[in-house]
PDB file of C-alpha atoms in Angstrom:
ATOM      1  CA  MET F 242     275.381  26.741 243.189  1.00 94.00           C
ATOM      2  CA  ASN F 243     273.816  23.734 244.897  1.00 95.00           C
ATOM      3  CA  GLN F 244     270.390  23.116 243.367  1.00 96.00           C
ATOM      4  CA  LEU F 245     268.782  19.844 242.405  1.00 96.00           C
ATOM      5  CA  LYS F 246     265.570  19.427 240.423  1.00 96.00           C
ATOM      6  CA  VAL F 247     264.396  15.881 239.827  1.00 96.00           C
ATOM      7  CA  VAL F 248     261.270  13.951 238.918  1.00 96.00           C
ATOM      8  CA  ALA F 249     260.802  11.202 241.474  1.00 96.00           C
ATOM      9  CA  THR F 250     258.224   9.239 243.413  1.00 96.00           C
ATOM     10  CA  VAL F 251     257.875   8.924 247.166  1.00 96.00           C
ATOM     11  CA  VAL F 252     258.239   5.272 248.134  1.00 96.00           C
ATOM     12  CA  GLU F 253     258.475   5.662 251.903  1.00 96.00           C
ATOM     13  CA  LYS F 254     257.732   8.442 254.377  1.00 95.00           C
ATOM     14  CA  SER F 255     257.904   8.924 258.122  1.00 94.00           C
ATOM     15  CA  MET F 256     255.743  10.697 260.655  1.00 93.00           C
ATOM     16  CA  LEU F 257     256.182  14.418 261.237  1.00 96.00           C
ATOM     17  CA  ARG F 258     258.720  15.241 263.945  1.00 96.00           C
ATOM     18  CA  TYR F 259     259.945  18.479 265.461  1.00 97.00           C
ATOM     19  CA  THR F 260     263.427  19.832 266.134  1.00 95.00           C
ATOM     20  CA  PRO F 261     264.271  21.113 269.638  1.00 96.00           C
ATOM     21  CA  ALA F 262     263.590  24.599 268.204  1.00 96.00           C
ATOM     22  CA  GLY F 263     260.057  23.488 267.224  1.00 97.00           C
ATOM     23  CA  ILE F 264     260.613  23.307 263.453  1.00 97.00           C
ATOM     24  CA  PRO F 265     258.531  20.556 261.800  1.00 97.00           C
ATOM     25  CA  ILE F 266     260.567  17.999 259.851  1.00 97.00           C
ATOM     26  CA  ALA F 267     259.292  15.404 257.357  1.00 97.00           C
ATOM     27  CA  THR F 268     261.487  12.682 255.899  1.00 97.00           C
ATOM     28  CA  ALA F 269     260.931  10.368 252.952  1.00 96.00           C
ATOM     29  CA  THR F 270     262.701   8.187 250.439  1.00 97.00           C
ATOM     30  CA  LEU F 271     262.504   9.264 246.791  1.00 97.00           C
ATOM     31  CA  VAL F 272     263.095   7.023 243.760  1.00 97.00           C
ATOM     32  CA  HIS F 273     264.066   8.253 240.294  1.00 96.00           C
ATOM     33  CA  ALA F 274     264.330   6.350 237.001  1.00 94.00           C
ATOM     34  CA  SER F 275     265.101   7.816 233.572  1.00 92.00           C
ATOM     35  CA  LYS F 276     267.176   7.516 230.419  1.00 93.00           C
ATOM     36  CA  GLN F 277     269.924  10.096 229.946  1.00 92.00           C
ATOM     37  CA  GLU F 278     272.247  10.942 227.048  1.00 91.00           C
ATOM     38  CA  GLN F 279     275.925  10.435 227.813  1.00 90.00           C
ATOM     39  CA  ALA F 280     278.926  10.118 225.499  1.00 91.00           C
ATOM     40  CA  GLY F 281     276.697   9.660 222.461  1.00 91.00           C
ATOM     41  CA  GLY F 282     274.592   6.903 223.965  1.00 93.00           C
ATOM     42  CA  GLN F 283     271.677   6.385 226.274  1.00 93.00           C
ATOM     43  CA  ARG F 284     272.179   5.430 229.880  1.00 92.00           C
ATOM     44  CA  GLN F 285     269.526   4.046 232.213  1.00 94.00           C
ATOM     45  CA  VAL F 286     269.644   6.040 235.462  1.00 93.00           C
ATOM     46  CA  GLU F 287     268.001   4.781 238.635  1.00 95.00           C
ATOM     47  CA  PHE F 288     268.601   5.929 242.197  1.00 96.00           C
ATOM     48  CA  GLU F 289     267.040   6.191 245.622  1.00 97.00           C
ATOM     49  CA  ILE F 290     267.763   9.179 247.835  1.00 97.00           C
ATOM     50  CA  PRO F 291     266.707  10.189 251.346  1.00 97.00           C
ATOM     51  CA  ALA F 292     264.825  13.482 251.405  1.00 97.00           C
ATOM     52  CA  ILE F 293     263.868  15.962 254.095  1.00 97.00           C
ATOM     53  CA  ALA F 294     261.421  18.875 254.140  1.00 97.00           C
ATOM     54  CA  ALA F 295     261.614  21.422 256.947  1.00 97.00           C
ATOM     55  CA  GLY F 296     259.269  24.164 258.044  1.00 96.00           C
ATOM     56  CA  GLU F 297     255.889  24.965 256.520  1.00 95.00           C
ATOM     57  CA  ILE F 298     256.456  22.698 253.488  1.00 96.00           C
ATOM     58  CA  SER F 299     256.861  19.600 255.698  1.00 96.00           C
ATOM     59  CA  LYS F 300     253.143  18.958 256.274  1.00 94.00           C
ATOM     60  CA  ARG F 301     252.336  19.240 252.553  1.00 96.00           C
ATOM     61  CA  PHE F 302     255.324  16.999 251.809  1.00 95.00           C
ATOM     62  CA  LEU F 303     253.836  14.214 253.939  1.00 94.00           C
ATOM     63  CA  GLU F 304     250.498  14.517 252.103  1.00 94.00           C
ATOM     64  CA  ILE F 305     252.084  13.333 248.833  1.00 95.00           C
ATOM     65  CA  GLN F 306     250.617   9.986 247.795  1.00 94.00           C
ATOM     66  CA  LEU F 307     253.059   7.091 247.668  1.00 95.00           C
ATOM     67  CA  GLY F 308     253.993   6.381 244.044  1.00 93.00           C
ATOM     68  CA  ALA F 309     252.863   9.770 242.676  1.00 90.00           C
ATOM     69  CA  ALA F 310     255.301  11.379 240.198  1.00 91.00           C
ATOM     70  CA  MET F 311     256.388  14.791 241.442  1.00 96.00           C
ATOM     71  CA  VAL F 312     258.980  17.403 240.499  1.00 96.00           C
ATOM     72  CA  PHE F 313     261.138  18.090 243.563  1.00 97.00           C
ATOM     73  CA  THR F 314     263.471  21.088 243.881  1.00 97.00           C
ATOM     74  CA  GLY F 315     265.996  21.669 246.630  1.00 98.00           C
ATOM     75  CA  PHE F 316     269.630  21.195 247.554  1.00 98.00           C
ATOM     76  CA  LEU F 317     272.013  18.483 248.733  1.00 97.00           C
ATOM     77  CA  ALA F 318     273.718  18.506 252.130  1.00 96.00           C
ATOM     78  CA  ARG F 319     275.395  16.091 254.489  1.00 95.00           C
ATOM     79  CA  LYS F 320     273.090  14.094 256.722  1.00 91.00           C
ATOM     80  CA  ASN F 321     274.875  15.690 259.665  1.00 89.00           C
ATOM     81  CA  ARG F 322     278.125  17.494 260.313  1.00 91.00           C
ATOM     82  CA  ASN F 323     280.231  14.319 260.622  1.00 93.00           C
ATOM     83  CA  SER F 324     278.520  12.234 257.938  1.00 92.00           C
ATOM     84  CA  LYS F 325     279.625  11.526 254.390  1.00 93.00           C
ATOM     85  CA  SER F 326     276.060  10.567 253.395  1.00 94.00           C
ATOM     86  CA  ILE F 327     273.962  13.135 251.541  1.00 95.00           C
ATOM     87  CA  VAL F 328     270.319  14.091 251.950  1.00 97.00           C
ATOM     88  CA  PHE F 329     268.106  15.951 249.469  1.00 98.00           C
ATOM     89  CA  HIS F 330     266.583  18.965 251.255  1.00 97.00           C
ATOM     90  CA  VAL F 331     263.324  19.635 249.414  1.00 98.00           C
ATOM     91  CA  THR F 332     262.325  23.302 249.256  1.00 97.00           C
ATOM     92  CA  GLU F 333     259.596  23.065 246.582  1.00 97.00           C
ATOM     93  CA  PHE F 334     257.580  20.395 244.827  1.00 96.00           C
ATOM     94  CA  GLU F 335     254.778  20.155 242.311  1.00 94.00           C
ATOM     95  CA  VAL F 336     252.768  17.511 240.533  1.00 91.00           C
ATOM     96  CA  VAL F 337     254.203  16.385 237.215  1.00 86.00           C
ATOM     97  CA  LYS F 338     252.049  18.181 234.643  1.00 79.00           C
ATOM     98  CA  ASN F 339     252.857  16.097 231.571  1.00 66.00           C
ATOM     99  CA  GLU F 340     254.104  12.575 232.107  1.00 54.00           C
ATOM    100  CA  THR F 341     254.586  11.864 228.384  1.00 47.00           C
ATOM    101  CA  ASN F 342     258.303  11.193 227.772  1.00 43.00           C
ATOM    102  CA  LEU F 343     259.145  12.825 231.093  1.00 50.00           C
ATOM    103  CA  LEU F 344     261.199   9.922 232.383  1.00 47.00           C
ATOM    104  CA  ASP F 345     262.673   8.959 228.990  1.00 45.00           C
TER     105      ASP F 345
END
């Protein structure tokens, strides 16, 4: 199974573009910060990941306000066939409903 669900904020986004097949594509950079339990202790986790939304979700994806906390769901894949870099392909997202202790 390849599924990722993460609370993150959009810190950068690009204009809508279209594939040669006419599929709308939106790209953005997501930032996550939280504390996680590991080996009996707490670990501060911070990362930035490129994200892409394709199809009907792409226009809504670009409407997200910069800095707004959202729950993103999707999967990870290579940036392209020959790349070792990964991209988060967002298939769903929603506004964080309860921010209390969400990132702790």
